[in-house]
Short mmCIF file of C-alpha atoms (C1' of nucleotides) in Angstrom, two decimals:
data_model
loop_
_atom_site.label_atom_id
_atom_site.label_comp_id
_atom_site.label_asym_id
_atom_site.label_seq_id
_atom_site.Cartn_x
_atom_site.Cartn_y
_atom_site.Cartn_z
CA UNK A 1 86.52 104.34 -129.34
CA UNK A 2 86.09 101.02 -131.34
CA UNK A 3 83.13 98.49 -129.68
CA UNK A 4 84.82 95.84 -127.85
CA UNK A 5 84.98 92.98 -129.67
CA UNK A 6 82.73 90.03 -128.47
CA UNK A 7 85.01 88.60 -125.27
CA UNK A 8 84.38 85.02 -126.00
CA UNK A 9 85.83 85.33 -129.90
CA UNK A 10 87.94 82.51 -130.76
CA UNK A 11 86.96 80.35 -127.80
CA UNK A 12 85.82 76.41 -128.43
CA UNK A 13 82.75 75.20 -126.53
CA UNK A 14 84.75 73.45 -124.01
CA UNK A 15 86.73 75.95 -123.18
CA UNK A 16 83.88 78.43 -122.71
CA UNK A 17 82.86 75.37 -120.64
CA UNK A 18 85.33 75.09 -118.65
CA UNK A 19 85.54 78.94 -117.46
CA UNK A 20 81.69 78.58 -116.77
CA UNK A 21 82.64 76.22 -114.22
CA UNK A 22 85.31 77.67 -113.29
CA UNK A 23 83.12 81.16 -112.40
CA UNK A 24 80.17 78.99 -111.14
CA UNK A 25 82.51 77.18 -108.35
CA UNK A 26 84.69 80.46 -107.57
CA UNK A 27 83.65 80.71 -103.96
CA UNK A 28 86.29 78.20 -103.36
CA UNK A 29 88.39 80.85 -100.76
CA UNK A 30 91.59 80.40 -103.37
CA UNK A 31 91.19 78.76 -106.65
CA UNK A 32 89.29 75.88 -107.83
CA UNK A 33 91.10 72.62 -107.49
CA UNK A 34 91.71 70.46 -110.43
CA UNK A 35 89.52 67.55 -108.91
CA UNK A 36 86.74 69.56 -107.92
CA UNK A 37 86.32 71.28 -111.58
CA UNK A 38 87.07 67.35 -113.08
CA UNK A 39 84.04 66.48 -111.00
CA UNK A 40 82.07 69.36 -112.38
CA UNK A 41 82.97 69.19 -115.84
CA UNK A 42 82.42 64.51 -115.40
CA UNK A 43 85.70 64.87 -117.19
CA UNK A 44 89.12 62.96 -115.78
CA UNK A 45 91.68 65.55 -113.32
CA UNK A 46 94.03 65.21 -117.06
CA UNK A 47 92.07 66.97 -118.67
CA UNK A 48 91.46 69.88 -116.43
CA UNK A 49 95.06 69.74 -115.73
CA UNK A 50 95.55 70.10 -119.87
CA UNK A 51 92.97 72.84 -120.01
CA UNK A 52 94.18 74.82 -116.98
CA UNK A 53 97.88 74.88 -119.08
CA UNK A 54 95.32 76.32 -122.14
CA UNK A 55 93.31 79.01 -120.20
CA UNK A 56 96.34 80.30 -118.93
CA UNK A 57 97.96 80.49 -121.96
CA UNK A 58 94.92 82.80 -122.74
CA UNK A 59 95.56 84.74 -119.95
CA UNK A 60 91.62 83.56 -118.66
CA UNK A 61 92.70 82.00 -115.84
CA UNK A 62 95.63 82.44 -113.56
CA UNK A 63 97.26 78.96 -112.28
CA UNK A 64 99.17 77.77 -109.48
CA UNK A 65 100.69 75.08 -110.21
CA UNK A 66 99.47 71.65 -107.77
CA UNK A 67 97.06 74.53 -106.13
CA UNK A 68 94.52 75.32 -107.79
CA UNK A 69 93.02 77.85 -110.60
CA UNK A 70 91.11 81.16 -110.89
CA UNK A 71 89.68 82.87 -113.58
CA UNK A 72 91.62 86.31 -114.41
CA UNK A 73 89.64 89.84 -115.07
CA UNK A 74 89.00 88.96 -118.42
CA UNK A 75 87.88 85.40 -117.51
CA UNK A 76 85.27 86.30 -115.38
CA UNK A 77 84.31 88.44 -118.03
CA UNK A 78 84.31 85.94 -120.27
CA UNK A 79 82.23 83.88 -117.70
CA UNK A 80 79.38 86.71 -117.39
CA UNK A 81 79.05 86.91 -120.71
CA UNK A 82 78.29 83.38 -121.37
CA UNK A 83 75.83 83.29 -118.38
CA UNK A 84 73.94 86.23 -119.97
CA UNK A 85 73.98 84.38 -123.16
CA UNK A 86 72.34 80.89 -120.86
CA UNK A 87 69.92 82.81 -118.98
CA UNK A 88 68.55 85.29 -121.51
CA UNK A 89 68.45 82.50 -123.39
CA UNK A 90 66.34 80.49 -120.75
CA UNK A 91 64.17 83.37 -120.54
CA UNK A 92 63.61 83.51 -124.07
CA UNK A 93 62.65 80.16 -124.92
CA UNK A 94 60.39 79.98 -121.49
CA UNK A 95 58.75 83.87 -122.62
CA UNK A 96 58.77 83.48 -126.05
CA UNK A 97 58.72 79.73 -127.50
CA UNK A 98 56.73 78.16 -124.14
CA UNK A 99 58.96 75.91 -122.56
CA UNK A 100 58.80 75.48 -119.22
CA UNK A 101 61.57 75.92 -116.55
CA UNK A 102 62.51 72.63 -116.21
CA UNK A 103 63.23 72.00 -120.17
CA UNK A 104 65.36 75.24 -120.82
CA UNK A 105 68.55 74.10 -119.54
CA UNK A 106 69.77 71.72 -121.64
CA UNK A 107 68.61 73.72 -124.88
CA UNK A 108 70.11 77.06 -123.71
CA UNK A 109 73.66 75.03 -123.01
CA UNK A 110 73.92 73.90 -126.67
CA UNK A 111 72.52 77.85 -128.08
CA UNK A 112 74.73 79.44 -125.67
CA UNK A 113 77.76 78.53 -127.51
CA UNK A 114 76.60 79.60 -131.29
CA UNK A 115 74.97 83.05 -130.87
CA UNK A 116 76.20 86.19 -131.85
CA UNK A 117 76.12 89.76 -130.37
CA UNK A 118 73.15 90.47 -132.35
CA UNK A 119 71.12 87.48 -131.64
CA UNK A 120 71.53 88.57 -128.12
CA UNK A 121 70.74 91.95 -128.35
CA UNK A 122 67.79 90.63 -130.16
CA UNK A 123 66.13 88.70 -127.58
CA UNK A 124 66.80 90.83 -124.97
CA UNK A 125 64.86 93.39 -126.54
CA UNK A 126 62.50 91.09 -127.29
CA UNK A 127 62.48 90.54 -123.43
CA UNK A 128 62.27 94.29 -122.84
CA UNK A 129 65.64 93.25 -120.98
CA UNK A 130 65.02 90.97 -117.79
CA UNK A 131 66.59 91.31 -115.25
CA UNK A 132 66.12 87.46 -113.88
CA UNK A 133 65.91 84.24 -115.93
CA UNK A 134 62.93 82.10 -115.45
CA UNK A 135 64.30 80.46 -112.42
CA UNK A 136 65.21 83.79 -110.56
CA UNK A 137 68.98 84.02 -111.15
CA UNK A 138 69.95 87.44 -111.97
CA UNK A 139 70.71 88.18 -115.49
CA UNK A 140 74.22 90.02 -116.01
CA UNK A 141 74.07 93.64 -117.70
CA UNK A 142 75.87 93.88 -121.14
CA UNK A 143 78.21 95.80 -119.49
CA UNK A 144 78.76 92.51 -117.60
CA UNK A 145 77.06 93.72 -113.85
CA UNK A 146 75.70 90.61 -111.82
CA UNK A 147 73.74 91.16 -108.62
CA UNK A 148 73.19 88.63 -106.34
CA UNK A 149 70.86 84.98 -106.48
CA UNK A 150 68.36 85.22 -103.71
CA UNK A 151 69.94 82.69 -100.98
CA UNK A 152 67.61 81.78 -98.18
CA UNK A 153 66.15 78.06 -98.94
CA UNK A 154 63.11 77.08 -97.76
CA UNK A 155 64.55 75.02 -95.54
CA UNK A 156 66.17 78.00 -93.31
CA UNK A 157 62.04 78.79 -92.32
CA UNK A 158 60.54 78.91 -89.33
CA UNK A 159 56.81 77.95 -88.40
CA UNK A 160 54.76 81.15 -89.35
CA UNK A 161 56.64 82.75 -91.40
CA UNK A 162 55.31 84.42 -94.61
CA UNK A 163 58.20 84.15 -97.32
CA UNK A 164 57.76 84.80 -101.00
CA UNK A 165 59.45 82.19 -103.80
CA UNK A 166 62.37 84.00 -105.05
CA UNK A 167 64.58 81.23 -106.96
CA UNK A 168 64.37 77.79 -107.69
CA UNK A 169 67.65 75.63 -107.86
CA UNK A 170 67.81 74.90 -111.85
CA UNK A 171 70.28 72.25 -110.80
CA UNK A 172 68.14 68.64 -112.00
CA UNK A 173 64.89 69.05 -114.44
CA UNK A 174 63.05 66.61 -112.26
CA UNK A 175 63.18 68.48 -109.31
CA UNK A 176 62.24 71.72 -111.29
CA UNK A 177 59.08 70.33 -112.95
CA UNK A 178 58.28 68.46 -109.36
CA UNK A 179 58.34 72.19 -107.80
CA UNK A 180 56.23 73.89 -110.53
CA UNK A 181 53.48 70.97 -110.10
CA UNK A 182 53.38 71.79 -106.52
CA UNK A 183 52.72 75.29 -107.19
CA UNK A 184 55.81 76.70 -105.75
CA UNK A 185 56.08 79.03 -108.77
CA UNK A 186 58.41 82.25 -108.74
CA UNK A 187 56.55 85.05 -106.92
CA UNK A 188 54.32 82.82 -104.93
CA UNK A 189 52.96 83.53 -101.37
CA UNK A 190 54.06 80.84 -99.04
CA UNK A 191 53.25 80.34 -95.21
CA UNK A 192 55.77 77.95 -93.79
CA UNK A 193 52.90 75.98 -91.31
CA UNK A 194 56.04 73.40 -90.07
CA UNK A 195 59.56 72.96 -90.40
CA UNK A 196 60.99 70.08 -91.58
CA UNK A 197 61.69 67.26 -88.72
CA UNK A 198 63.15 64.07 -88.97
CA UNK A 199 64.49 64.89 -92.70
CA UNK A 200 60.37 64.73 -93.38
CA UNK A 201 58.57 66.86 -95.16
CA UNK A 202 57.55 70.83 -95.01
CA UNK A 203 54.14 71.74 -94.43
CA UNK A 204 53.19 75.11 -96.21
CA UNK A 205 50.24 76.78 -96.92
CA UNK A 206 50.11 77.72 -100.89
CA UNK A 207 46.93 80.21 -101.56
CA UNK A 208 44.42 78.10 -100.20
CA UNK A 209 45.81 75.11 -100.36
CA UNK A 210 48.31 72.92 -98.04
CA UNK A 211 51.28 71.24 -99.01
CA UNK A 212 53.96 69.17 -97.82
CA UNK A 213 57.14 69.88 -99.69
CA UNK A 214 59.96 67.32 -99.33
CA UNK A 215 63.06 68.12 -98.18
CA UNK A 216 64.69 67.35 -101.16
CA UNK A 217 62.52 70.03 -103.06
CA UNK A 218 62.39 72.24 -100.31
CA UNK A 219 65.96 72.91 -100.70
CA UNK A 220 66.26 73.77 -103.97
CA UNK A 221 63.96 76.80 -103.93
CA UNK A 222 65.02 80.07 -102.33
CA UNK A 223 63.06 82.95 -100.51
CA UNK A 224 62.73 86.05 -99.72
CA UNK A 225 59.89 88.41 -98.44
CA UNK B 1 54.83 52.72 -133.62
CA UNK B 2 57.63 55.18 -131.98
CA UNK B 3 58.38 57.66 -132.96
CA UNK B 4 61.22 58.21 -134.93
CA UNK B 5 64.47 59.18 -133.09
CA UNK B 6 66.24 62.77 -135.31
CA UNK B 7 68.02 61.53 -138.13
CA UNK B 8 70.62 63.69 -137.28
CA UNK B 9 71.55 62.17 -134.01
CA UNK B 10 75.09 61.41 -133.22
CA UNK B 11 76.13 63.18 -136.47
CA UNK B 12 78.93 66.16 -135.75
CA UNK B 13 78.38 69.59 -137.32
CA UNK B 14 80.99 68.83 -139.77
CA UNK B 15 79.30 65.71 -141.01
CA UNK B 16 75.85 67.42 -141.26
CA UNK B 17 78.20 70.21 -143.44
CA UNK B 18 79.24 67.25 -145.94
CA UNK B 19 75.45 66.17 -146.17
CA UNK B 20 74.03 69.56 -146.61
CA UNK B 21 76.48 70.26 -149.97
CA UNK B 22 75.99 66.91 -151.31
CA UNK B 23 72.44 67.70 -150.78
CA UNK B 24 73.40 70.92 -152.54
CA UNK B 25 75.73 69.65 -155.48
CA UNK B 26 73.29 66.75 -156.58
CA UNK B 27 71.93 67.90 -159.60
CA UNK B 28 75.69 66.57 -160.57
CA UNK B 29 74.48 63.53 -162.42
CA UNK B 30 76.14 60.42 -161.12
CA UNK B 31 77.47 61.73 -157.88
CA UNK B 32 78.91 64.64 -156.29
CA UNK B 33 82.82 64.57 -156.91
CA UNK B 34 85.41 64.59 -154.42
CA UNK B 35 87.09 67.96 -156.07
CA UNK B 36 83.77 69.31 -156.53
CA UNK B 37 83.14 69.21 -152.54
CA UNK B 38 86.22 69.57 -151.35
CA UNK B 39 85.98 73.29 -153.26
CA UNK B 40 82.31 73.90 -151.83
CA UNK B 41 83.07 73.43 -148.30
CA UNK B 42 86.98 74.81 -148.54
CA UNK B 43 88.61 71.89 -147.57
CA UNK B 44 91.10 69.86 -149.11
CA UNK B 45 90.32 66.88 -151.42
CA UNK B 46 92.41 63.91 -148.92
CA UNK B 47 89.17 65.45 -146.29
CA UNK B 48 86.80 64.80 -148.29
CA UNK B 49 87.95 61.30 -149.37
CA UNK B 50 87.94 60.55 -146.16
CA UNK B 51 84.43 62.40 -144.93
CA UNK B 52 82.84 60.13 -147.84
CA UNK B 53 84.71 56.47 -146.32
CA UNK B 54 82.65 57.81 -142.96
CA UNK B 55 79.27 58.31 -144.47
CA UNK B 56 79.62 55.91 -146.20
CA UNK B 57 80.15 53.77 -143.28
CA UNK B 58 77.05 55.23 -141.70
CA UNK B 59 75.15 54.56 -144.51
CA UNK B 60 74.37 58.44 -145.43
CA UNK B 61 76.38 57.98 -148.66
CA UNK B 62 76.86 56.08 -151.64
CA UNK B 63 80.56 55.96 -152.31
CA UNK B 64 82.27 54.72 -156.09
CA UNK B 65 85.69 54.66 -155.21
CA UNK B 66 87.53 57.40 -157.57
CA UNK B 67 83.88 58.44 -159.19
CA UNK B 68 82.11 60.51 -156.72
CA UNK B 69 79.57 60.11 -153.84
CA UNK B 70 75.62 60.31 -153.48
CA UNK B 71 73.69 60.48 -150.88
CA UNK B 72 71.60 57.03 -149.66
CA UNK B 73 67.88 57.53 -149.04
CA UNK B 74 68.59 57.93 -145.14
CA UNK B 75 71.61 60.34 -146.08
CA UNK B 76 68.92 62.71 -148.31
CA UNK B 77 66.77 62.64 -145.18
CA UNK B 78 69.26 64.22 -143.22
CA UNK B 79 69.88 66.26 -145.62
CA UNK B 80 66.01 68.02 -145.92
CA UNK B 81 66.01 67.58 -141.81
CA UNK B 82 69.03 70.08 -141.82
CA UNK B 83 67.04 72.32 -144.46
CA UNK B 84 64.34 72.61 -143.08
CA UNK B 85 65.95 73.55 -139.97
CA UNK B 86 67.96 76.03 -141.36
CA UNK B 87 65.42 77.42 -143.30
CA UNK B 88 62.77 77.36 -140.34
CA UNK B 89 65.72 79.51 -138.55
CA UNK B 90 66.41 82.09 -141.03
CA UNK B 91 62.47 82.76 -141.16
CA UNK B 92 62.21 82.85 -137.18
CA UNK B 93 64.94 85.04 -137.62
CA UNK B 94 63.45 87.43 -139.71
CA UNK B 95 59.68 87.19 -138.55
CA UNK B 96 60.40 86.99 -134.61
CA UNK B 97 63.88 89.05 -134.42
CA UNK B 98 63.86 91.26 -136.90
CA UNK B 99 66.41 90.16 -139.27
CA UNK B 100 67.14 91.47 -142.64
CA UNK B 101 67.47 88.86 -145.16
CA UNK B 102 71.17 89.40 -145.67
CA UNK B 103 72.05 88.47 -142.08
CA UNK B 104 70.25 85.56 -141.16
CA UNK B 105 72.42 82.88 -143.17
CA UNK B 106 75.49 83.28 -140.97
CA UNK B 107 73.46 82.77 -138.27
CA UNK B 108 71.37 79.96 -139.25
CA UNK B 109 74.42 77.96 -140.62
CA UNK B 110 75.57 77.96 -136.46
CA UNK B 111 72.09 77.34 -135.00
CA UNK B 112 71.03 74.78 -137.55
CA UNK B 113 73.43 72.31 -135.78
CA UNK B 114 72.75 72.62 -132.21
CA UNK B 115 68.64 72.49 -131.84
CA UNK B 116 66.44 70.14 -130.84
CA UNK B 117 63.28 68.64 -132.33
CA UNK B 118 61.28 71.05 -129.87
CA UNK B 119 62.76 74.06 -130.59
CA UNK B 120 62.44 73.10 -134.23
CA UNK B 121 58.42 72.47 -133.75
CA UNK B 122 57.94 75.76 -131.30
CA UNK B 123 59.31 78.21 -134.04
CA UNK B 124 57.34 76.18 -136.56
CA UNK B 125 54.29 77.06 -134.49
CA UNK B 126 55.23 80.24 -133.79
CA UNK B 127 55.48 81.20 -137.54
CA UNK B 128 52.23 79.56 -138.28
CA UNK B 129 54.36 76.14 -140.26
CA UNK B 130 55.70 78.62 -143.52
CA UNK B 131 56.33 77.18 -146.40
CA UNK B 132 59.17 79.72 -147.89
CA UNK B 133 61.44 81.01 -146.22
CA UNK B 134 62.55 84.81 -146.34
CA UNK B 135 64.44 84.44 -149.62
CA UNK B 136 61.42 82.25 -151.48
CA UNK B 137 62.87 78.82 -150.83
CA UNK B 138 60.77 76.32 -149.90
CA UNK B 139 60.55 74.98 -146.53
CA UNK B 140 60.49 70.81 -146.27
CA UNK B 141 57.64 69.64 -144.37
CA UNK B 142 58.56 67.70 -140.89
CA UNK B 143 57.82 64.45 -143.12
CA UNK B 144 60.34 65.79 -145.71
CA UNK B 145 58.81 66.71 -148.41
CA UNK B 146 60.59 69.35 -150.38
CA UNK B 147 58.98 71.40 -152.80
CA UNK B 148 61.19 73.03 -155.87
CA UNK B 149 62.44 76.13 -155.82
CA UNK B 150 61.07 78.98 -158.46
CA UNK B 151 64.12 79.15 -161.00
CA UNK B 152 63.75 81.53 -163.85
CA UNK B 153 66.14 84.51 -164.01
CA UNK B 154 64.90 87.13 -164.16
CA UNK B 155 68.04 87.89 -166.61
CA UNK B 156 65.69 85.36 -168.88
CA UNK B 157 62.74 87.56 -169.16
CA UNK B 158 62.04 89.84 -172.50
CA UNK B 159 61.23 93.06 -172.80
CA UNK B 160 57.24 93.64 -171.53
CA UNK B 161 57.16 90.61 -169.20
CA UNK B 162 55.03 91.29 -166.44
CA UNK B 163 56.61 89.27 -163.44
CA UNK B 164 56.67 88.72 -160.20
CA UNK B 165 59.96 88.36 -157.20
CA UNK B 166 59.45 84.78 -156.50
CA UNK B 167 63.13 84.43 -154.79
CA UNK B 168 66.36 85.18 -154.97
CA UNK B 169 69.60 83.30 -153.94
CA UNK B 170 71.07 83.33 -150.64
CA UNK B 171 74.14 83.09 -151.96
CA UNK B 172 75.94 86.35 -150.94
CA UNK B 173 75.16 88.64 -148.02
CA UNK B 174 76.23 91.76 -149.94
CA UNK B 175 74.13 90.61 -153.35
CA UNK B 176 71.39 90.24 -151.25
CA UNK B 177 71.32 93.93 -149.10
CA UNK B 178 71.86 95.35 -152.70
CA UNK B 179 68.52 93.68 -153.96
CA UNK B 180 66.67 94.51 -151.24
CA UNK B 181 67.59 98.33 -151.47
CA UNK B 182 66.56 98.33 -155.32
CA UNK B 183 63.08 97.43 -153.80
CA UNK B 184 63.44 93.81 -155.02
CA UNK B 185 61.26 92.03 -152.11
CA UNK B 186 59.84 89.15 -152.33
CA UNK B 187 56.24 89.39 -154.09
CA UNK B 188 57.50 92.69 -155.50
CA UNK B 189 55.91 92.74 -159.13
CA UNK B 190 57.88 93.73 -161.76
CA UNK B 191 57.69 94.99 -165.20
CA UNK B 192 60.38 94.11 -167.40
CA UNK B 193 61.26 97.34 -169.77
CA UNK B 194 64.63 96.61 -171.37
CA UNK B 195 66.72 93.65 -171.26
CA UNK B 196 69.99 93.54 -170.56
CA UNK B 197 72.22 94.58 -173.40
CA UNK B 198 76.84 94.39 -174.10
CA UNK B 199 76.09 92.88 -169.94
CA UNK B 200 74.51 96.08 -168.89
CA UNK B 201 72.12 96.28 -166.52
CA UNK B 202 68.22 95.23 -167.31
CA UNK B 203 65.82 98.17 -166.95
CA UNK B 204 62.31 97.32 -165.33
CA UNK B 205 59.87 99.46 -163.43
CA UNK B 206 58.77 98.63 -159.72
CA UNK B 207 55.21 99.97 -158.51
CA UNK B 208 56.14 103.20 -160.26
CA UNK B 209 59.61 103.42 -160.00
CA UNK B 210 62.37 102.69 -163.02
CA UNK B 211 65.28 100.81 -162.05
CA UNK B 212 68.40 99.73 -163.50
CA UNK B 213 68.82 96.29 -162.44
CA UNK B 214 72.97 95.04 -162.65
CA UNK B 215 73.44 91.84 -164.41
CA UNK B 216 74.93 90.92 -161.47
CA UNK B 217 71.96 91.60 -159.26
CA UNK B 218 69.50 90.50 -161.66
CA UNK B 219 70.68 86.94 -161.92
CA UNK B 220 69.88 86.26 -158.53
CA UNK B 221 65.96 87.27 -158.73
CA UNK B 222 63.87 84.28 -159.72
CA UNK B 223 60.45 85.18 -160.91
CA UNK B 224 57.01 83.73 -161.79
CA UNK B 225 53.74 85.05 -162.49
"C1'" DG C 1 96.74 50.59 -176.70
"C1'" DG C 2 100.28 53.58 -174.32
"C1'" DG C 3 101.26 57.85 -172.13
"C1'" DC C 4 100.13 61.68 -169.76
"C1'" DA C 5 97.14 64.95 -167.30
"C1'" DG C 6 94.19 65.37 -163.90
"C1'" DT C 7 91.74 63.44 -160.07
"C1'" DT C 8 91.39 60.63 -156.01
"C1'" DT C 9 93.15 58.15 -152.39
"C1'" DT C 10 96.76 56.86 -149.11
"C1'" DC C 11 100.23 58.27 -145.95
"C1'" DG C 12 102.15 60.80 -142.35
"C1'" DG C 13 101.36 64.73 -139.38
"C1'" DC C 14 99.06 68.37 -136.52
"C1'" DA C 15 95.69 70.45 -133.02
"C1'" DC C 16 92.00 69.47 -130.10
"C1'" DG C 17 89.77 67.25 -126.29
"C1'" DC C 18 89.50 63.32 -124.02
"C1'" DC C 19 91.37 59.00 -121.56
"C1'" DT C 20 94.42 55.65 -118.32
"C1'" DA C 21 98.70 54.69 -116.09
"C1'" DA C 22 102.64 56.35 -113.94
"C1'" DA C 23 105.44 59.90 -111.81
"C1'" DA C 24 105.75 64.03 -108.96
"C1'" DA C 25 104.17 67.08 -105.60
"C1'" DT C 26 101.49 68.18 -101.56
"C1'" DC C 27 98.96 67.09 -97.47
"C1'" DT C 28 98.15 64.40 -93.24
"C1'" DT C 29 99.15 62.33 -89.30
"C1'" DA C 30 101.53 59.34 -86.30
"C1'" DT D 1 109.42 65.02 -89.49
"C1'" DA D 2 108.92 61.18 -92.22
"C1'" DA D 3 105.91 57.78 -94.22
"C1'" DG D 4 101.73 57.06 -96.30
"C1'" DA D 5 97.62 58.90 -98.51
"C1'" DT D 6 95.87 62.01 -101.69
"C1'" DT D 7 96.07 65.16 -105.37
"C1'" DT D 8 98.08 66.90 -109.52
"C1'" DT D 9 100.79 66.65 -113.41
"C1'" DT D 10 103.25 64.19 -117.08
"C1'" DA D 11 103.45 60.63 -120.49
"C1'" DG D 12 101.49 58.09 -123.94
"C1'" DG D 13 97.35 56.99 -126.66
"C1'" DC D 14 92.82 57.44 -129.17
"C1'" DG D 15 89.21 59.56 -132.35
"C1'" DT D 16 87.96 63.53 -135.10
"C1'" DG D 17 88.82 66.73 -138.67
"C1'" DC D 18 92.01 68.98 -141.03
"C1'" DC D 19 96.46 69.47 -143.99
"C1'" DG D 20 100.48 68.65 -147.77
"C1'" DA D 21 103.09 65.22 -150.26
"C1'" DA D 22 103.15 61.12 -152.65
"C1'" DA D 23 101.10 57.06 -154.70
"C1'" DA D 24 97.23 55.05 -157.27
"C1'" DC D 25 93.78 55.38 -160.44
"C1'" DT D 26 90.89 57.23 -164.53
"C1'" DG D 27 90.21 59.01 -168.77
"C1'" DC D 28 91.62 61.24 -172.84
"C1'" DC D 29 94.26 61.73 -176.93
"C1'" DC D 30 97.53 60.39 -180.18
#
DNA sequence: GGGCAGTTTTCGGCACGCCTAAAAATCTTA
DNA sequence: TAAGATTTTTAGGCGTGCCGAAAACTGCCC
C-alpha cells in the first residue's frame, strides 16, 4: 500500500487559506455563508464566491449554490492537516527557537504553507510529539485525529471556585502577551475570588498574589480543573 | 538611528528568485544576460525582459536595454540577505533537524522566502552565528559581508597532494548523497594517489581507505589545506 | 557597410486572486 | 404573498507572473 501522498499537494496558499477558514467556522449548523467567510478571510463576498466555484471543482468543498459551503471528507482533511502544520509549528518555534505565545502566530501562518512532510515529521519529533500547541489547542494526529479545545472561559466562574488555565484564545497578540504578564500562564492554579459585575473586572487569586483580570482578557482564556 | 526595515520587504518570492541568480550569474562580466537567466530560472526570455523593467524600476537592477542586467548596490544587498537566509536554513536544517546535506536545498529554497528577521536571528543563535554552511559555503554576516567560497577542484590536484574537503557544490541532490557515501565530508582529509586519467575516475585514499573518485563526483569537491 | 543570425523586447493572451458595480436569488415582513 | 432589504453571484477589470509569436535590435562576417 503506497503512503498517501501529502493531502494539501498542488494547493496555493489561499486556497489552503480559505479551507482553514472554512474548517475553523464549520459550526455554522449548515455551511458557511459566503459573507461570513468574506469577513474572515477581510476579502470582498466575489471572491469567496470565485473560490467556492474553485474548491468545489476540487471536490474540497461541497456548495450550494446562494446557501452556503462546507468542506467535503477530504477538505476537512485537508484542513487538519494544515492546522497540525500551524500548531506544531507554534509549538516549535515557542519550545525550540523561544518565542513567546503571543509572537508565533503570524510566523507559523507564513511556514505553514512551505513545509514538507519531512520538516513536519521533524519537529514533531523534535517535540517528542505534543499533543497541544503553546496556547492549549489540541494538536491533530498524523493520522488527522483532533480532540477537543478546552471551552469553559473564565468568565463562566463562580466566586470560589478553583479552576486550572487550560487555553488561551490565540485570537489578537496583544491580548496574549497582556495574559502571560498577568501570570495567567497554561497550567496555572487560579481561585476565582469575584465574578465579573458591571462588565468590570475579575478578581482572582494567582499563587500568592491577587489579580483583577479584565473582562476582555478574562474571556479569552479557558479552564478546566 | 532606526533600524533598518528587511531589504526584502514587499519583494514577491519570484522577484527575490531573479535577485538570487543574478546574484548567482555575476561573475558574467558586464551583466547577467537576459538568455542567460531566463535558462537559470526556466523561464522564458519575454519573463525575464520584463522581471528586469521591474527591478529595475525598484532600483534592485541595473538594466542596458538589449545588453544584460546587474544588480544596483541595494539589489546585491538583497541578494546576500536571501543567502544568508538560505544558507542559515540549510545549516538549521542539518544541525537542529537532522538533515542530510542532499535534502536541505529543496527545502531552504521554500523557507528562505517566507521568514522573518526573528526567526532568521533565533536559528542564528541557536547554531552559535556559523560561518559555513553544511556544504562549506560561507555564510554572509547580518551586515552582509560575504566571504569567498574555497574553489579548487579537487579534479586540479596532482598526484601526492595532501588536501583537505573544504566544500562541495550544492548543485545536485543526487551528486551530493553520492559524495557523502564515498566518505567525502566536509573536513575529510584527503590524499590524492592518482589523477584522473582518458576521464576516469581520480584515485585518493581517505583515513585509510582507497577510493575511486568519478570525474563526475570529483569536480564538485573543493579543497584547501 | 550590408545582410543575416541570434538575441532581446514588444505584443497579445492565459491563470490566479483580488476588486467594484450590477444583476439575480433569497429572506423578511407588512 | 408581494415588495423591499439583504445576500450571493455574475460581469468586467486590474496587477502579477508566465507563455508563444512577432518585431526590433545587435553584432558578426563577407
Amino acid at each position: 500500500m503506497p503512503k498517501t501522498a501529502r493531502l494539501t499537494s498542488s494547493l496555493s496558499s489561499s486556497q489552503e487559506d480559505y479551507v482553514k477558514a472554512l474548517y475553523k467556522l464549520r459550526h455554522t449548523g449548515h455551511g458557511v455563508s459566503t459573507s461570513e467567510l468574506a469577513e474572515h478571510l477581510h476579502v470582498s463576498a466575489p471572491s469567496v464566491s470565485e473560490m467556492f466555484g474553485k474548491l468545489a471543482a476540487l471536490g474540497l468543498v461541497s456548495h450550494d449554490r446562494y446557501r452556503g459551503a462546507e468542506l467535503t471528507e477530504r477538505g476537512e482533511a485537508v484542513a487538519v492537516e494544515m492546522i497540525r502544520h500551524h500548531r506544531l509549528l507554534e509549538m516549535y518555534l515557542v519550545k525550540a527557537l523561544g518565542y513567546s505565545w503571543d509572537e508565533v502566530h503570524e510566523e507559523a501562518e507564513r511556514l505553514e504553507h512551505v513545509i514538507s512532510e519531512q520538516f513536519e515529521e521533524r519537529i514533531a519529533a523534535a517535540l517528542g510529539r505534543p499533543r497541544r500547541d503553546p496556547h492549549g489547542d489540541p494538536i491533530p494526529s498524523e493520522r488527522g485525529d483532533l480532540e477537543e479545545s478546552p471551552h469553559t472561559p473564565l468568565t463562566a466562574c463562580a466566586a470560589g471556585d478553583l479552576v486550572r488555565v487550560r487555553r488561551v484564545s490565540d485570537s489578537d497578540p496583544d491580548k496574549l502577551r497582556a495574559i502571560g504578564e498577568l501570570g495567567l500562564q497554561l497550567g496555572a492554579d487560579v481561585e476565582v475570588l469575584e465574578p465579573s459585575r458591571y462588565e468590570g473586572p475579575i478578581t482572582v487569586r494567582l499563587g500568592r498574589r491577587l489579580r483583577q483580570i479584565p473582562l476582555g482578557l478574562a474571556r479569552e482564556v479557558f479552564v478546566g480543573d
